[in-house]
């Protein structure tokens, strides 16, 4: 089955700096890569996703890049703010009929220092 | 994106008993997913619930321990049976559509004493 590795496990940045979180996946058939943000005690929230037919996607301060050849994808957060502090999870998915089963990375605790 | 209501939000249960968790989605979805998240850990898929057929369980999870119902396209339940302290965890359901992504319920924090 799919295996997703995520690095780093913890990341501290100064407010205003950029943060980068990286994930690798094992199954070349994976074609959907979402990122979730989970604040303490809350549910994971989908913040951005990318499909295998594109290499990059941006949404304001957040961007995701995908390298299918190397089987890795990354989350980039620019101009970080204290409210970006949370645990971030990457995931990879292979289509299964009409739905997708997600395999999650181990998570990255991002702390933005004021 | 799908909006999911999950209940109960938390419970403290005696060992040997069972707890049923419910998830209601605001739109019809083909599949719903049940995850377990240990504190400070990632999400582990328990099973996939497809309406009209038996759920598909991941390695390490069995139907006798985690029976699932999926009576229609907007609702599912997960039961944690014959609980032990090792079952203490957060349980989350998830659903969505291919083109819109997948969202999560608010989670059920289970403590078994």
Short mmCIF file of C-alpha atoms in Angstrom, two decimals:
data_model
loop_
_atom_site.label_atom_id
_atom_site.label_comp_id
_atom_site.label_asym_id
_atom_site.label_seq_id
_atom_site.Cartn_x
_atom_site.Cartn_y
_atom_site.Cartn_z
CA UNK A 1 0.00 0.00 0.00
CA UNK A 2 0.84 3.66 -0.07
CA UNK A 3 3.41 5.05 2.37
CA UNK A 4 3.78 8.79 2.99
CA UNK A 5 6.77 10.27 4.79
CA UNK A 6 6.69 13.84 6.08
CA UNK A 7 9.51 16.13 7.23
CA UNK A 8 10.27 17.91 9.44
CA UNK A 9 8.28 16.74 12.44
CA UNK A 10 8.63 20.16 14.07
CA UNK A 11 9.35 23.54 12.53
CA UNK A 12 9.75 26.93 14.18
CA UNK A 13 9.91 30.12 12.14
CA UNK A 14 9.85 33.81 12.89
CA UNK A 15 6.71 35.69 12.00
CA UNK A 16 6.97 36.92 8.42
CA UNK A 17 9.37 34.19 7.34
CA UNK A 18 8.49 31.31 5.03
CA UNK A 19 7.85 27.71 6.06
CA UNK A 20 8.31 24.63 3.90
CA UNK A 21 7.07 21.14 4.70
CA UNK A 22 8.01 18.19 2.50
CA UNK A 23 6.39 14.83 1.83
CA UNK A 24 7.33 11.82 -0.23
CA UNK A 25 5.05 9.03 -1.35
CA UNK A 26 5.72 5.50 -2.49
CA UNK A 27 2.97 4.58 -4.94
CA UNK A 28 3.40 6.13 -8.38
CA UNK A 29 -0.33 5.60 -9.00
CA UNK A 30 -1.21 8.24 -6.39
CA UNK A 31 -2.83 11.19 -8.11
CA UNK A 32 -4.29 13.44 -5.44
CA UNK A 33 -2.35 15.24 -2.68
CA UNK A 34 -4.21 17.30 -0.07
CA UNK A 35 -2.81 19.22 2.87
CA UNK A 36 -4.66 19.57 6.16
CA UNK A 37 -4.17 21.99 9.04
CA UNK A 38 -5.15 20.82 12.51
CA UNK A 39 -5.29 23.21 15.42
CA UNK A 40 -5.19 21.83 18.93
CA UNK A 41 -8.44 20.07 19.80
CA UNK A 42 -9.98 20.74 16.39
CA UNK A 43 -10.72 18.69 13.32
CA UNK A 44 -8.27 18.60 10.38
CA UNK A 45 -9.15 21.28 7.83
CA UNK A 46 -8.37 21.01 4.14
CA UNK A 47 -6.23 24.01 3.19
CA UNK A 48 -5.05 23.17 -0.31
CA UNK A 49 -4.78 20.20 -2.63
CA UNK A 50 -3.11 19.34 -5.90
CA UNK A 51 -3.81 16.79 -8.56
CA UNK A 52 -1.17 14.95 -10.51
CA UNK A 53 -1.84 16.80 -13.75
CA UNK A 54 -0.41 20.07 -12.37
CA UNK A 55 2.95 20.91 -10.86
CA UNK A 56 2.05 23.86 -8.66
CA UNK A 57 -0.98 25.47 -7.09
CA UNK A 58 -1.26 28.70 -5.11
CA UNK A 59 -3.88 30.14 -2.80
CA UNK A 60 -2.85 33.47 -1.31
CA UNK A 61 0.06 32.75 1.08
CA UNK A 62 -0.08 29.00 0.57
CA UNK A 63 1.37 27.02 -2.32
CA UNK A 64 1.90 23.37 -3.04
CA UNK A 65 4.35 21.90 -5.52
CA UNK A 66 4.41 18.38 -6.91
CA UNK A 67 7.26 16.46 -8.52
CA UNK A 68 5.78 13.25 -9.87
CA UNK A 69 9.09 11.91 -11.11
CA UNK A 70 10.67 12.16 -7.68
CA UNK A 71 7.38 11.34 -5.93
CA UNK A 72 7.47 14.26 -3.58
CA UNK A 73 5.33 17.28 -2.86
CA UNK A 74 5.77 20.30 -0.63
CA UNK A 75 3.73 22.91 1.19
CA UNK A 76 5.00 26.46 1.17
CA UNK A 77 3.63 29.12 3.51
CA UNK A 78 4.89 32.66 2.96
CA UNK A 79 4.67 35.64 5.31
CA UNK A 80 3.84 33.38 8.21
CA UNK A 81 1.59 34.64 10.98
CA UNK A 82 1.05 33.36 14.53
CA UNK A 83 -2.34 31.95 13.49
CA UNK A 84 -0.50 29.63 11.09
CA UNK A 85 0.76 27.73 14.14
CA UNK A 86 -0.78 24.24 13.98
CA UNK A 87 -0.04 20.67 12.95
CA UNK A 88 0.03 20.18 9.20
CA UNK A 89 -0.60 16.81 7.56
CA UNK A 90 0.08 15.84 3.99
CA UNK A 91 -1.75 12.97 2.36
CA UNK A 92 -1.68 10.96 -0.82
CA UNK A 93 -4.52 9.19 -2.50
CA UNK A 94 -5.31 6.76 -5.26
CA UNK A 95 -8.77 6.90 -6.75
CA UNK A 96 -10.92 4.01 -5.62
CA UNK A 97 -14.04 3.96 -7.71
CA UNK A 98 -15.82 7.21 -6.97
CA UNK A 99 -13.91 8.12 -3.82
CA UNK A 100 -10.40 8.38 -2.49
CA UNK A 101 -8.72 6.73 0.46
CA UNK A 102 -6.19 9.05 2.01
CA UNK A 103 -2.88 7.94 3.47
CA UNK A 104 -1.52 10.58 5.82
CA UNK A 105 1.98 11.66 6.67
CA UNK A 106 3.08 11.80 10.29
CA UNK A 107 2.47 15.53 10.66
CA UNK A 108 4.54 18.68 11.19
CA UNK A 109 4.09 20.90 14.23
CA UNK A 110 4.59 24.44 12.92
CA UNK A 111 5.23 27.19 15.43
CA UNK A 112 5.35 30.79 14.27
CA UNK A 113 7.18 32.93 16.77
CA UNK A 114 6.00 36.53 17.13
CA UNK B 1 -17.31 20.98 0.61
CA UNK B 2 -19.34 18.54 2.67
CA UNK B 3 -20.31 19.60 6.18
CA UNK B 4 -20.24 16.74 8.67
CA UNK B 5 -21.89 16.61 12.08
CA UNK B 6 -20.41 14.05 14.44
CA UNK B 7 -21.57 12.98 17.87
CA UNK B 8 -20.88 12.46 20.65
CA UNK B 9 -18.00 14.90 20.91
CA UNK B 10 -16.58 13.00 23.87
CA UNK B 11 -17.39 10.17 26.19
CA UNK B 12 -15.93 8.28 29.10
CA UNK B 13 -16.84 4.60 29.01
CA UNK B 14 -16.33 1.56 31.18
CA UNK B 15 -14.22 -1.24 29.81
CA UNK B 16 -16.23 -4.03 28.23
CA UNK B 17 -18.98 -1.73 27.02
CA UNK B 18 -19.64 -0.38 23.52
CA UNK B 19 -20.00 3.12 22.10
CA UNK B 20 -21.65 4.10 18.84
CA UNK B 21 -20.47 7.22 17.04
CA UNK B 22 -22.69 8.90 14.47
CA UNK B 23 -21.87 11.05 11.47
CA UNK B 24 -24.36 13.00 9.40
CA UNK B 25 -23.33 14.62 6.11
CA UNK B 26 -25.20 17.56 4.58
CA UNK B 27 -25.05 16.04 1.10
CA UNK B 28 -25.14 12.60 -0.46
CA UNK B 29 -21.74 10.95 -0.67
CA UNK B 30 -20.78 7.58 -2.06
CA UNK B 31 -18.25 6.66 0.58
CA UNK B 32 -17.53 7.68 4.13
CA UNK B 33 -14.32 7.01 5.99
CA UNK B 34 -13.57 6.35 9.64
CA UNK B 35 -10.21 7.29 11.15
CA UNK B 36 -8.54 6.96 14.52
CA UNK B 37 -6.10 9.56 15.83
CA UNK B 38 -4.06 8.93 18.94
CA UNK B 39 -3.05 12.11 20.80
CA UNK B 40 -0.18 13.80 19.02
CA UNK B 41 -0.25 11.28 16.20
CA UNK B 42 -1.38 11.11 12.62
CA UNK B 43 -4.66 9.76 11.28
CA UNK B 44 -5.07 6.04 10.67
CA UNK B 45 -7.83 4.76 8.43
CA UNK B 46 -10.05 2.20 10.14
CA UNK B 47 -12.50 1.42 7.36
CA UNK B 48 -14.35 2.68 4.33
CA UNK B 49 -18.15 2.63 4.47
CA UNK B 50 -20.01 2.23 1.21
CA UNK B 51 -23.77 2.50 1.16
CA UNK B 52 -25.46 -0.81 0.48
CA UNK B 53 -22.47 -3.05 1.08
CA UNK B 54 -20.20 -4.18 3.87
CA UNK B 55 -17.49 -1.83 5.01
CA UNK B 56 -13.90 -2.44 3.94
CA UNK B 57 -11.50 -2.65 6.88
CA UNK B 58 -7.82 -1.79 6.93
CA UNK B 59 -5.18 -4.13 8.27
CA UNK B 60 -5.39 -4.36 12.03
CA UNK B 61 -9.08 -3.49 12.24
CA UNK B 62 -11.89 -6.05 12.23
CA UNK B 63 -15.62 -5.90 11.86
CA UNK B 64 -16.34 -7.58 15.19
CA UNK B 65 -14.47 -4.83 17.02
CA UNK B 66 -15.54 -1.89 14.85
CA UNK B 67 -18.90 -2.65 13.24
CA UNK B 68 -20.02 0.03 10.81
CA UNK B 69 -23.43 0.86 9.44
CA UNK B 70 -24.21 2.92 6.33
CA UNK B 71 -27.99 2.93 5.95
CA UNK B 72 -28.11 5.77 3.40
CA UNK B 73 -25.93 8.21 1.48
CA UNK B 74 -25.77 10.83 4.25
CA UNK B 75 -25.26 8.84 7.44
CA UNK B 76 -22.90 6.32 9.01
CA UNK B 77 -22.14 4.92 12.44
CA UNK B 78 -19.03 3.35 13.92
CA UNK B 79 -19.31 1.20 17.02
CA UNK B 80 -16.33 0.54 19.24
CA UNK B 81 -17.16 -2.80 20.88
CA UNK B 82 -15.99 -4.49 24.06
CA UNK B 83 -13.79 -1.51 24.83
CA UNK B 84 -10.47 -1.60 26.62
CA UNK B 85 -8.22 1.32 27.68
CA UNK B 86 -6.23 0.80 24.45
CA UNK B 87 -9.27 2.01 22.51
CA UNK B 88 -8.97 5.44 24.09
CA UNK B 89 -8.43 7.76 21.16
CA UNK B 90 -10.07 10.32 18.91
CA UNK B 91 -12.33 8.87 16.23
CA UNK B 92 -13.14 10.93 13.14
CA UNK B 93 -15.35 10.40 10.15
CA UNK B 94 -14.66 11.90 6.75
CA UNK B 95 -16.57 12.36 3.52
CA UNK B 96 -16.58 14.45 0.40
CA UNK B 97 -16.51 14.47 -3.35
CA UNK B 98 -13.61 13.84 -5.69
CA UNK B 99 -13.68 17.31 -7.15
CA UNK B 100 -14.15 19.21 -3.86
CA UNK B 101 -11.93 17.37 -1.45
CA UNK B 102 -12.67 15.60 1.80
CA UNK B 103 -13.69 17.11 5.11
CA UNK B 104 -13.81 15.72 8.61
CA UNK B 105 -16.32 15.56 11.40
CA UNK B 106 -15.43 17.28 14.64
CA UNK B 107 -14.22 14.05 16.21
CA UNK B 108 -15.17 11.92 19.20
CA UNK B 109 -12.73 11.85 22.09
CA UNK B 110 -13.13 8.46 23.75
CA UNK B 111 -11.70 7.59 27.12
CA UNK B 112 -12.06 4.02 28.38
CA UNK B 113 -11.63 3.49 32.11
#
